[in-house]
Short mmCIF file of C-alpha atoms and ligand atoms in Angstrom, two decimals:
data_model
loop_
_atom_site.label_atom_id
_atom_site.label_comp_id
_atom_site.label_asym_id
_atom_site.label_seq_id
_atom_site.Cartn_x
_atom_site.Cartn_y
_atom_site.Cartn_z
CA UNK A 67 -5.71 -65.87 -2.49
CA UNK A 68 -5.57 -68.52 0.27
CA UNK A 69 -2.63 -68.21 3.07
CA UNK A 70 -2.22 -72.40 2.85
CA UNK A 71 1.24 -72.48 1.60
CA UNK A 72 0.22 -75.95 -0.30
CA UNK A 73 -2.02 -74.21 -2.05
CA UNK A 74 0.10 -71.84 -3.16
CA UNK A 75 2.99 -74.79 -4.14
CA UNK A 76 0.35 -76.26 -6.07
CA UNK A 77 -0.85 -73.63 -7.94
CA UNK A 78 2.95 -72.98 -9.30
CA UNK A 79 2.65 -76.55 -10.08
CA UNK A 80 -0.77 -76.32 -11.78
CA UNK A 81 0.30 -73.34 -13.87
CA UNK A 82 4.17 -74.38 -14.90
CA UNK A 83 2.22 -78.13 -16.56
CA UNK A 84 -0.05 -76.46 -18.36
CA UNK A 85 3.70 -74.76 -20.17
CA UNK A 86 5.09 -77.85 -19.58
CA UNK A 87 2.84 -79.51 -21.11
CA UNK A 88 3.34 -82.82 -19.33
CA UNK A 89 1.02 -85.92 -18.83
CA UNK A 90 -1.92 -85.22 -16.61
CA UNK A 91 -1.62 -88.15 -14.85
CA UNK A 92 2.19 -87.28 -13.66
CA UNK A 93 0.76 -84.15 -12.79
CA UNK A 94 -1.87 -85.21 -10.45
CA UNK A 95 1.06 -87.40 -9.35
CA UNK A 96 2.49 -84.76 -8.32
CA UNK A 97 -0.50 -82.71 -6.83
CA UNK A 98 0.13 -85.40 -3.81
CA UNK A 99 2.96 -86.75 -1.39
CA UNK A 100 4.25 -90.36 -1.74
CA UNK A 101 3.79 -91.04 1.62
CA UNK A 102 3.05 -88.91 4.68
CA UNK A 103 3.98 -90.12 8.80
CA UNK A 104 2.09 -88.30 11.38
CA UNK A 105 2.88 -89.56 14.64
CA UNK A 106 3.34 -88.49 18.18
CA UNK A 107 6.29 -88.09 21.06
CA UNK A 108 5.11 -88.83 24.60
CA UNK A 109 7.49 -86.69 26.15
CA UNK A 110 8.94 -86.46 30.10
CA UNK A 111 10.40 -82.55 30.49
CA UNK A 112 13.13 -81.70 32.82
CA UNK A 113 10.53 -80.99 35.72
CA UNK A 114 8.01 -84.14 35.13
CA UNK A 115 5.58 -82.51 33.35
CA UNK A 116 4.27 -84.90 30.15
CA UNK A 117 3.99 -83.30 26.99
CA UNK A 118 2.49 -84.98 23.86
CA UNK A 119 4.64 -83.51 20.58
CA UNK A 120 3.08 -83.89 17.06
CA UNK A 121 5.58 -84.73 14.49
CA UNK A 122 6.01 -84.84 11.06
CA UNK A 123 7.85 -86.26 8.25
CA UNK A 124 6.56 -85.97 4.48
CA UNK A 125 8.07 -88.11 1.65
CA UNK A 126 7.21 -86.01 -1.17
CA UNK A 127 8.23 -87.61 -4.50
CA UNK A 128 10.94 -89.57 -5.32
CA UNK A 129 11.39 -90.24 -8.85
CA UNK A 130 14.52 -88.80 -8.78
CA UNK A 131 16.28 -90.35 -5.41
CA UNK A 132 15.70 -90.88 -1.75
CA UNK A 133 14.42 -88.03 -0.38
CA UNK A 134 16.22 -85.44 1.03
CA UNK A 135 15.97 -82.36 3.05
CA UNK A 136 14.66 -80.09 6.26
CA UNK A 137 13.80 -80.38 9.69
CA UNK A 138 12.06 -77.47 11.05
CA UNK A 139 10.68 -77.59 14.57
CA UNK A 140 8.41 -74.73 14.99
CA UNK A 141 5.35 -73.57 17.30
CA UNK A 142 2.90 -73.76 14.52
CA UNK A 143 4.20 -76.47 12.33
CA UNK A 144 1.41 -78.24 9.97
CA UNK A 145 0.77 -80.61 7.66
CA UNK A 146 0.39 -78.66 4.74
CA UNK A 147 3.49 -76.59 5.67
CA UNK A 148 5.39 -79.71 6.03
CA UNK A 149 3.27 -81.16 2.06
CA UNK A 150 4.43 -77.50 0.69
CA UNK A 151 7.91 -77.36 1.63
CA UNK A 152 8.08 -81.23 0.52
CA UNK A 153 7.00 -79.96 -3.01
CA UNK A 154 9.23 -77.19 -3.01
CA UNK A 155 12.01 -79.35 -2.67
CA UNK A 156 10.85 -81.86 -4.86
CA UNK A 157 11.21 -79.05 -7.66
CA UNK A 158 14.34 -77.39 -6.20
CA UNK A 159 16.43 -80.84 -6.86
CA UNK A 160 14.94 -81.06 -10.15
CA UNK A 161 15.92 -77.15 -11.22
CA UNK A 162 19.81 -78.22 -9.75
CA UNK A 163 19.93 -81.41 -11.24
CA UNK A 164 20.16 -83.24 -8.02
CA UNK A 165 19.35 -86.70 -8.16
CA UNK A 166 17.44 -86.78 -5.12
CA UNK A 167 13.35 -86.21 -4.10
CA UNK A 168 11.74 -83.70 -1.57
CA UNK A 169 11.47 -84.78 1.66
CA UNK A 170 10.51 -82.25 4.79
CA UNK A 171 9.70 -83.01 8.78
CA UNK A 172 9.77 -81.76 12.04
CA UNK A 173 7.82 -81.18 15.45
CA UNK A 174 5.16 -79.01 16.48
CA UNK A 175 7.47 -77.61 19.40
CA UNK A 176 9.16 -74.34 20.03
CA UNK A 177 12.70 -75.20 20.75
CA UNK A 178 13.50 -71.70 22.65
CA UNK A 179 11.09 -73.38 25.15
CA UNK A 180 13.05 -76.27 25.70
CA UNK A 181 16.38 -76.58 27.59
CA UNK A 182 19.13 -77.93 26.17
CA UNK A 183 19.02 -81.32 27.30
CA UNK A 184 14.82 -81.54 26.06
CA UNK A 185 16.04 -80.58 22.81
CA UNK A 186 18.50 -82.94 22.74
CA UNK A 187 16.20 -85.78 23.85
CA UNK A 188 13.39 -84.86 21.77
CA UNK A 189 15.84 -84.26 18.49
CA UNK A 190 17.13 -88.39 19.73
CA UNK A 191 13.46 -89.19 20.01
CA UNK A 192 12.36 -87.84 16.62
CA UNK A 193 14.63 -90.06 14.59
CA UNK A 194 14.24 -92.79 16.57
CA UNK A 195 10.75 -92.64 15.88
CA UNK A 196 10.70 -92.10 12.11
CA UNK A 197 9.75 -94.85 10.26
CA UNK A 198 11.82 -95.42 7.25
CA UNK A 199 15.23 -93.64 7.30
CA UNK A 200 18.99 -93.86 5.67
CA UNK A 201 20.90 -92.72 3.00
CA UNK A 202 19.41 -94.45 0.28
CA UNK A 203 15.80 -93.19 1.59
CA UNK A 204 15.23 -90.44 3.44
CA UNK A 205 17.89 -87.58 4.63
CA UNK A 206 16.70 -85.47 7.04
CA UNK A 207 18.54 -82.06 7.38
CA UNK A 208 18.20 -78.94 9.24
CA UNK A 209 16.02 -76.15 8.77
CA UNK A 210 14.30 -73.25 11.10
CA UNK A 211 14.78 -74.40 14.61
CA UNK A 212 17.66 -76.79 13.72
CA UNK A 213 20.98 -76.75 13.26
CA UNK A 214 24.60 -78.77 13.17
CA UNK A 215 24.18 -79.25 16.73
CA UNK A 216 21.16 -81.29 16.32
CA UNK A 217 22.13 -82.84 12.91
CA UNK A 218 24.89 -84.17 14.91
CA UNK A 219 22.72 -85.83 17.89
CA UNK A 220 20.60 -87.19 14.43
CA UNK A 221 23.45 -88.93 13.27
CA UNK A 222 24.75 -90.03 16.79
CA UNK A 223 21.29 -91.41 17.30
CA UNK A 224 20.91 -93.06 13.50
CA UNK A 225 24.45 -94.76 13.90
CA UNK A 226 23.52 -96.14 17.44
CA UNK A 227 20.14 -97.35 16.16
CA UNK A 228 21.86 -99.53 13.22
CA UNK A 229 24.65 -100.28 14.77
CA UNK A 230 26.89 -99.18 12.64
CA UNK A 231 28.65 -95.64 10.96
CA UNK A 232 26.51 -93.71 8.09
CA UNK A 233 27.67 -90.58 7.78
CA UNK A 234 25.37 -89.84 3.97
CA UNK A 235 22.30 -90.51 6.64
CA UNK A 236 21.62 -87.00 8.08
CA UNK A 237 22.71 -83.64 6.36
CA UNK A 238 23.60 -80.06 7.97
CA UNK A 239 26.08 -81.94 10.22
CA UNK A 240 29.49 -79.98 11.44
CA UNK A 241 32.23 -80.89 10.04
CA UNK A 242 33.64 -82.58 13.13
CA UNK A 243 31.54 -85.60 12.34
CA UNK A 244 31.96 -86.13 8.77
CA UNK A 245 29.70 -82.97 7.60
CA UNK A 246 30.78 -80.73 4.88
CA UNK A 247 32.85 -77.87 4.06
CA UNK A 248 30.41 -74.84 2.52
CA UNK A 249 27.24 -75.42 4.35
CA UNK A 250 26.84 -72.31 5.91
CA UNK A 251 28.11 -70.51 2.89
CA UNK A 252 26.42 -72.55 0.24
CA UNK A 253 22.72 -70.48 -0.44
CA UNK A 254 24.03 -67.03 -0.26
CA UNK A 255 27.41 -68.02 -1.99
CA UNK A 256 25.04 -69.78 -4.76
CA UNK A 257 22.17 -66.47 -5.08
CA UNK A 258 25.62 -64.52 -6.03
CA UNK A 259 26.91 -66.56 -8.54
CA UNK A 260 23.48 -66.58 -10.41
CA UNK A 261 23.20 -62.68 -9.42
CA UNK A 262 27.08 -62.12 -11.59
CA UNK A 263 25.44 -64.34 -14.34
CA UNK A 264 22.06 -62.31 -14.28
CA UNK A 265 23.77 -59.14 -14.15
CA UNK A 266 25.31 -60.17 -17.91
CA UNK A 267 22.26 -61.51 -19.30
CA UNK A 268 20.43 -58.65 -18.23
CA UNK A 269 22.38 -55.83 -18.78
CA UNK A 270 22.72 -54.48 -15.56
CA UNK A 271 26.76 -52.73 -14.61
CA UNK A 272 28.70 -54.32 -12.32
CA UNK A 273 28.77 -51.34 -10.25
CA UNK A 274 24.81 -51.43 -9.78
CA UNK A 275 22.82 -50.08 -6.29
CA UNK A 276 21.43 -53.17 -4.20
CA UNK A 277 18.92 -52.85 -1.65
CA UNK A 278 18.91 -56.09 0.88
CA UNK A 279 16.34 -57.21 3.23
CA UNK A 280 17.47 -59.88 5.87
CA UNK A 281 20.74 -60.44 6.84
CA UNK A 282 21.09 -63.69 8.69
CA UNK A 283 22.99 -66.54 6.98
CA UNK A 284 21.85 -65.81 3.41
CA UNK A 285 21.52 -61.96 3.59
CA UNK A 286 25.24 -61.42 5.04
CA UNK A 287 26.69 -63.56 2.64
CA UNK A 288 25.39 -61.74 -0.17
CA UNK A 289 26.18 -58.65 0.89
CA UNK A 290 29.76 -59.51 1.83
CA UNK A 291 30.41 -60.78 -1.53
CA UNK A 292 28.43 -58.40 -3.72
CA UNK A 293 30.44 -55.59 -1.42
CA UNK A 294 33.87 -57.18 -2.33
CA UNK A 295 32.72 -57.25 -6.13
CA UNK A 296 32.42 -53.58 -5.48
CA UNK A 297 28.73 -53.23 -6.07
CA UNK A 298 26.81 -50.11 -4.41
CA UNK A 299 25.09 -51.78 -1.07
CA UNK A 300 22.61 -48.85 -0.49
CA UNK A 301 20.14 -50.52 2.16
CA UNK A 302 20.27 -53.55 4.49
CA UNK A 303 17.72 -54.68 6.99
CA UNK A 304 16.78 -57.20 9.54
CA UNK A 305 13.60 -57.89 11.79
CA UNK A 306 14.48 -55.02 14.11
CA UNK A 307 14.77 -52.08 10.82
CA UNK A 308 17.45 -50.74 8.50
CA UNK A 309 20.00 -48.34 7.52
CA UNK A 310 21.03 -46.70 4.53
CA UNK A 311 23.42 -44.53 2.63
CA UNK A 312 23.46 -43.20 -0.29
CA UNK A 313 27.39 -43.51 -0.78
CA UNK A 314 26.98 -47.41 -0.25
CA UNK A 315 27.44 -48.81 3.19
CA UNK A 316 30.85 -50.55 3.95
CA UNK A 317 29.68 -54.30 4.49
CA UNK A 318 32.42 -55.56 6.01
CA UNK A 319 32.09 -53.04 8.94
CA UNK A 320 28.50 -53.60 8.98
CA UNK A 321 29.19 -57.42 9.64
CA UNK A 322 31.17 -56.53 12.96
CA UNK A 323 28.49 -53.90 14.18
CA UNK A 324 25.44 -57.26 13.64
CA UNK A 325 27.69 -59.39 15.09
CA UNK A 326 28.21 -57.06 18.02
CA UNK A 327 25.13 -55.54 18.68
CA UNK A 328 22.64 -58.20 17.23
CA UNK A 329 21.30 -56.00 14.22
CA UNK A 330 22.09 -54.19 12.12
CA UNK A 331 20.46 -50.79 13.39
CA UNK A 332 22.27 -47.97 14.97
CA UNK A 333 25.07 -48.15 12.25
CA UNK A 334 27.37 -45.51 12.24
CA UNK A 335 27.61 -43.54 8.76
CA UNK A 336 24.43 -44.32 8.02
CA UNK A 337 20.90 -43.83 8.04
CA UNK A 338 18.09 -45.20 9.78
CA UNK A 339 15.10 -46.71 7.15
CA UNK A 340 12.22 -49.20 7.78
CA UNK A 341 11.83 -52.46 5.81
CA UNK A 342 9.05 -51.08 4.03
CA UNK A 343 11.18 -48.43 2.70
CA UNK A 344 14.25 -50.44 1.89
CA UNK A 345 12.09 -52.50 -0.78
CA UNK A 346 10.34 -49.59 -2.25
CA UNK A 347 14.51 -48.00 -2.79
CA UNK A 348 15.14 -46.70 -5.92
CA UNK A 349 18.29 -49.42 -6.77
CA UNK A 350 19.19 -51.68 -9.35
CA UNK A 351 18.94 -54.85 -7.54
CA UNK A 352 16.73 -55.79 -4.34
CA UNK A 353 17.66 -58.94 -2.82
CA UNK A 354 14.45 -59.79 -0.35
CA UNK A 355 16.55 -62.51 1.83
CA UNK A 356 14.23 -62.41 5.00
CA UNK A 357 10.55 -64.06 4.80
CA UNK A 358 7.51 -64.68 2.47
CA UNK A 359 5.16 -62.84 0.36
CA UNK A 360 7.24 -59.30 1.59
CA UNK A 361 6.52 -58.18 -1.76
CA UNK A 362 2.51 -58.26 -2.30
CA UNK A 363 -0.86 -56.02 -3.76
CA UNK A 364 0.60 -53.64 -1.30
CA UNK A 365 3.66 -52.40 -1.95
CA UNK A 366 3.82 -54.10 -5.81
CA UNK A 367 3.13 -50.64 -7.00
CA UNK A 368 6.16 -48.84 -5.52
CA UNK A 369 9.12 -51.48 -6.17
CA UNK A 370 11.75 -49.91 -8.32
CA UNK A 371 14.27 -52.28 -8.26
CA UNK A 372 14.77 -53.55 -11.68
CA UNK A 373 15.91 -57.07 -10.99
CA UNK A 374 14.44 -58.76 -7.93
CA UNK A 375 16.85 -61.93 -6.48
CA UNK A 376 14.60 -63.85 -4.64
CA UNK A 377 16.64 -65.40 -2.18
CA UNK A 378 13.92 -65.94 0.91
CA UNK A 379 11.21 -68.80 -0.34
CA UNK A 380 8.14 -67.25 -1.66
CA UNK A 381 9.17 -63.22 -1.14
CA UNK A 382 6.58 -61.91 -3.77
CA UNK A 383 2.91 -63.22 -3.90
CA UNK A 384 1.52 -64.56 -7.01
CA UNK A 385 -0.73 -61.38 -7.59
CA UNK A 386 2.26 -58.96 -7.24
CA UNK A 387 4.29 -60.86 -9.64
CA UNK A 388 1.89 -60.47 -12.48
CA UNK A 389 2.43 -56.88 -11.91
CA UNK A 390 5.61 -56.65 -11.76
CA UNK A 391 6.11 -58.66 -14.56
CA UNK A 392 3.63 -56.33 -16.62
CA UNK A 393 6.03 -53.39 -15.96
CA UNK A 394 8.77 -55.45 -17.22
CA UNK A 395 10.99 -56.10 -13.98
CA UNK A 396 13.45 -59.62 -13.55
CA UNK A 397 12.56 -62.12 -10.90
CA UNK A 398 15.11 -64.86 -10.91
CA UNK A 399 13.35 -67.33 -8.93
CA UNK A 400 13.27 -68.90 -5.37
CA UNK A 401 13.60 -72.74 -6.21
CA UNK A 402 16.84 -71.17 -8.80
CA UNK A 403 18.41 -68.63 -6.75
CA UNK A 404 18.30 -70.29 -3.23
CA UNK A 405 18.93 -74.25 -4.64
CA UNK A 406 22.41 -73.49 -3.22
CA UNK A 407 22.03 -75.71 0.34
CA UNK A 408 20.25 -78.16 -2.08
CA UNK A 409 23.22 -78.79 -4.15
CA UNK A 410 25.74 -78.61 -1.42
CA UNK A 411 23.32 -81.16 1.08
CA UNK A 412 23.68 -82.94 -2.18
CA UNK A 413 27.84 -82.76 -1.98
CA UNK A 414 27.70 -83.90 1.46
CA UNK A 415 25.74 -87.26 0.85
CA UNK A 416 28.56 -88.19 -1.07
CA UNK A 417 31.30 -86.95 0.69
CA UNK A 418 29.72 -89.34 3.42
CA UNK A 419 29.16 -92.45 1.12
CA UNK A 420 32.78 -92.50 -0.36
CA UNK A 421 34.45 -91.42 3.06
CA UNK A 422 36.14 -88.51 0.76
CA UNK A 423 35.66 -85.17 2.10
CA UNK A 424 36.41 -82.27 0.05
CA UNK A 425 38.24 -78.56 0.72
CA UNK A 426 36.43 -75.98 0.51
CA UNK A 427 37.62 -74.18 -2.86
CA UNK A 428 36.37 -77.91 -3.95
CA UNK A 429 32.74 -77.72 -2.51
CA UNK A 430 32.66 -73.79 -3.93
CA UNK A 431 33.82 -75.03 -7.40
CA UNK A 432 31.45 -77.67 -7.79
CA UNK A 433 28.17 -75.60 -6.21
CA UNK A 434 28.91 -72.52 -8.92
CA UNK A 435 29.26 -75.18 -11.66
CA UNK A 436 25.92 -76.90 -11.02
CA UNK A 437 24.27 -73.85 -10.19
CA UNK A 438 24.88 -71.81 -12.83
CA UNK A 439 24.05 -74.73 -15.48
CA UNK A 440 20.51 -74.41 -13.44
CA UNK A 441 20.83 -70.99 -14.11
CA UNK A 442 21.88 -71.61 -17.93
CA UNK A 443 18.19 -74.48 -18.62
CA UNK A 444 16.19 -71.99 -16.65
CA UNK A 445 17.50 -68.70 -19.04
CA UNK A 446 17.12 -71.01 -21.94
CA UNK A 447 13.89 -72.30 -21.59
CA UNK A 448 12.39 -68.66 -20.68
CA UNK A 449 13.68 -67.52 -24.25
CA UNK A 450 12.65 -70.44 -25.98
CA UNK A 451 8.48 -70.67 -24.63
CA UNK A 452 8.87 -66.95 -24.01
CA UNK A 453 7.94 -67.41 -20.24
CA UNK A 454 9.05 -66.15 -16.64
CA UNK A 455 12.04 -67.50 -15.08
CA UNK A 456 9.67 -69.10 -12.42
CA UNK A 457 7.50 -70.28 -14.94
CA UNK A 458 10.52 -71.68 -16.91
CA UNK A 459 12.06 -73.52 -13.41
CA UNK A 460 9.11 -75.04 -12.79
CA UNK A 461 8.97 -76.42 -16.44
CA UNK A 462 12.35 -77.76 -16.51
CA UNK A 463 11.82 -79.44 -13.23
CA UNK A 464 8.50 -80.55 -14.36
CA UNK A 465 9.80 -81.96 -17.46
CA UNK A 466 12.82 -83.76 -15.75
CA UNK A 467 10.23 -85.47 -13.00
CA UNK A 468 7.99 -86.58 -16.01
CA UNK A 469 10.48 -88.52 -17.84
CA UNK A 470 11.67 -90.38 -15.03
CA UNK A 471 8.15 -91.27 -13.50
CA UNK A 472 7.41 -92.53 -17.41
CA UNK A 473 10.74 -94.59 -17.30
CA UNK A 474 9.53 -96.03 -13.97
CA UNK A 475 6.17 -96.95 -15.22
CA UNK A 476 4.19 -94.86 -12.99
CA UNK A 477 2.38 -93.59 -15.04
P1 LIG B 744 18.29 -66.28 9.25
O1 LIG B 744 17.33 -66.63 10.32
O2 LIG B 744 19.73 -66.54 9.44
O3 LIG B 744 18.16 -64.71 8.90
C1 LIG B 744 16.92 -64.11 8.61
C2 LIG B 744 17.11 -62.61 8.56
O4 LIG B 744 15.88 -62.00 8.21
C3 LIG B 744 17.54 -61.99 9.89
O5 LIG B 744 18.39 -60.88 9.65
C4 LIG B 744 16.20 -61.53 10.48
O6 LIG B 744 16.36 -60.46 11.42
C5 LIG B 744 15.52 -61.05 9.23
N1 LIG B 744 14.06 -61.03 9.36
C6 LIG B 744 13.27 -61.98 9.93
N2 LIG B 744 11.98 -61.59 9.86
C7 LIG B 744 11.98 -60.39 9.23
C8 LIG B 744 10.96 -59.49 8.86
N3 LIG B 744 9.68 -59.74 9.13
N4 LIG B 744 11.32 -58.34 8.22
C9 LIG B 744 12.62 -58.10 7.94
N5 LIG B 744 13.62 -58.91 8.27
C10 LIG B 744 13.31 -60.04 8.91
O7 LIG B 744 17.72 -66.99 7.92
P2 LIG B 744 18.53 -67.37 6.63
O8 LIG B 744 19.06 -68.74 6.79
O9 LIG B 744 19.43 -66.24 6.25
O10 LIG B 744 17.33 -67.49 5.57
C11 LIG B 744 16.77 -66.33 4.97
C12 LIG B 744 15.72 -66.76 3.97
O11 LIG B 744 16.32 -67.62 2.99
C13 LIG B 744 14.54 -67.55 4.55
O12 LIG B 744 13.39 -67.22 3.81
C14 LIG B 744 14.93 -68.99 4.27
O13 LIG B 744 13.77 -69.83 4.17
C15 LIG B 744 15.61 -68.85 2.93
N6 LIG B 744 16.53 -69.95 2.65
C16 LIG B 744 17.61 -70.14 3.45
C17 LIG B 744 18.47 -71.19 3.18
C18 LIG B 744 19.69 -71.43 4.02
O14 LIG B 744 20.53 -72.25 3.61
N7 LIG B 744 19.89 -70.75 5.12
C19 LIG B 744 18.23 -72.04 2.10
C20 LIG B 744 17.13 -71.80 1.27
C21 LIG B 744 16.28 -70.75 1.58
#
């Protein structure tokens, strides 16, 4: 199986149509971005030295809405990383019922290389050089190797550029200049309120043993609330290892000791354990909320979680899946469970157009209601064709994009 990750988006894309059953022609639509810029950033750093930067924004699809989403600014940034993630999020707004396309950028540049004053420059430089921009077209937003602080110099830069304010233009700002309430809690706060709902539909106690891998952003948020809810947190890892304990660790302490020390290792009352052995746990729930394809041909054999929340993109390979759906165990889906930044990006494009920014409890309310009515199609439409929950995002989303490139006369 090929390592291209647009490969990979378009084989989940070549598989769901075929349940879908959609027109061909929307689907080879969809095999391809609307409209691709590649260009460059002659760039002066702090000491003289020139430095051409590749850069990249993707337009994926939008039938749907302008397009929205990431920035990522990473050493090996490609095109068909930038295509794949562009597809991805062209399905994830679909799934949430966002009216908005998939849209993905960034530089070829590692930003722990830069100082600050490079980064800020080069962020400035970036939107200045991107072609077609603005609320109503494209929203760029933050993703690995950005963050509010350059979603603010975006929007500083945007405004100055136009001449006038547009807060709905960029996404991931701070809240300081008209970003929203909930960002940083959105996709973790989201994966739990489709975890409570899966838990039901699934029959699985509300006292159940959940094994967690990652715990940045997503994977500390998760943990923090399943904790509260009084579930069994048996394992947690990050990049450097993992501890354990059998009684359940005490999350909230555990939150201190990562913020203190950096990781999570070294945890008092607890155990040391590898990542490797954290997913293979015996536990009712593992919640893989690090990187890709961590579940694979592998380790497929020794998972024993029966429900598997994939909250990182793309945590089990194809292959592995067929497996583990064979023995029967619950993936609730990447484009489902993580949509939760989606909807909430989604919240803050409107915040910004009507000047009306929202509490919290508001932003909260409003991301559990439109996730779990995700949650709700997806469940439905796996009964109904008798297919995974992947499968049956995919279709939903599919089916969604079809009817509104027919009403458009695409196709
Ligand atoms: P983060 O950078 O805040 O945290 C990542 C965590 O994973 C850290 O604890 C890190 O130490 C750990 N990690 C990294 N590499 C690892 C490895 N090889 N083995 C084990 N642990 C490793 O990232 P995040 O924002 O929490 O995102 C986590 C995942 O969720 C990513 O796959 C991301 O693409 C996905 N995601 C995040 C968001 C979001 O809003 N943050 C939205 C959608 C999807």
């Amino acid at each position: 199986m090929s390592n291209n990750p647009f490969e990979t988006a378009l084989n989940s894309l070549f598989i769901a149509s075929k349940y879908a059953d959609i027109d061909p022609n929307v689907v080879e639509i969809l095999s391809k971005p609307k409209r691709i810029f590649e260009f460059t950033i002659p760039f002066k750093m702090d000491n003289g030295d020139f430095r051409l930067f590749t850069a990249y924004r993707v337009h994926y699809n939008d039938a749907l809405g302008p397009v929205k989403d990431g920035t990522r600014f990473a050493p090996d940034l490609d095109l068909d990383t930038v295509k794949a993630l562009g597809l991805w999020m062209t399905i994830k707004h679909a799934v949430a019922g966002i009216p908005a396309g998939g849209g993905k950028g960034g530089i070829r540049v590692n930003p722990a290389e830069l100082s600050e004053w490079e980064l800020e420059r080069l962020t400035r430089a970036y939107i200045r050089k991107l072609p077609l921009k603005g609320a109503w077209i494209d929203i760029p937003g933050a993703d690995i190797g950005t963050s509010g602080k350059t979603q603010a110099w975006m929007l500083d830069e945007f405004e100055e550029i136009m001449g006038y304010h547009s807060p709905a233009a960029i996404n991931d700002k701070p809240v300081e200049v008209n970003g929203t309430q909930g960002s940083a809690e959105a996709t973790g706060t989201g994966a739990f309120y489709v975890t409570m709902q899966a838990i039901k539909d699934f029959g699985i106690s509300s006292n159940a043993s959940v094994a967690i891998q990652g715990f940045g952003t997503v994977g500390r948020m998760i943990a923090s609330l399943l904790y509260k809810e009084g579930f069994k947190i048996l394992a947690v890892s990050d990049i450097y290892g993992g501890v354990y304990s059998e009684a359940g660790l005490n999350i909230e302490k555990l939150v201190e000791h990562a913020e203190k020390t950096g990781s999570v290792i070294n945890f008092q009352d607890a155990e040391p354990i590898t990542n490797s052995e954290l997913l293979e746990l015996t536990c009712d729930i593992l919640i893989p909320a690090a990187v890709q394809s961590v579940i694979n041909m592998e380790n497929v054999n020794n998972i024993n979680a029966r429900l598997i929340i994939e909250c990182a993109n793309g945590p089990v390979t194809h292959e592995a899946e067929k497996i583990l759906e064979q023995k029967g165990k619950i993936i609730i889906p990447d484009v489902l469970t993580n949509c939760g930044s989606a909807i909430v990006c989604s919240f803050e494009r409107i915040q910004g157009l009507t000047d009306d920014y929202w509490d919290l409890e508001t932003v909260l309310q409003r991301l559990r209601e439109r996730i779990l009515k995700a949650y709700q199609e997806t469940y439905q439409t796996a009964i109904t064709k008798d297919i995974s929950l992947r499968n049956a995002a995919w279709v939903n989303a599919l089916v969604k994009l079809a009817r509104a490139i027919k009403k458009r006369g695409w196709v």
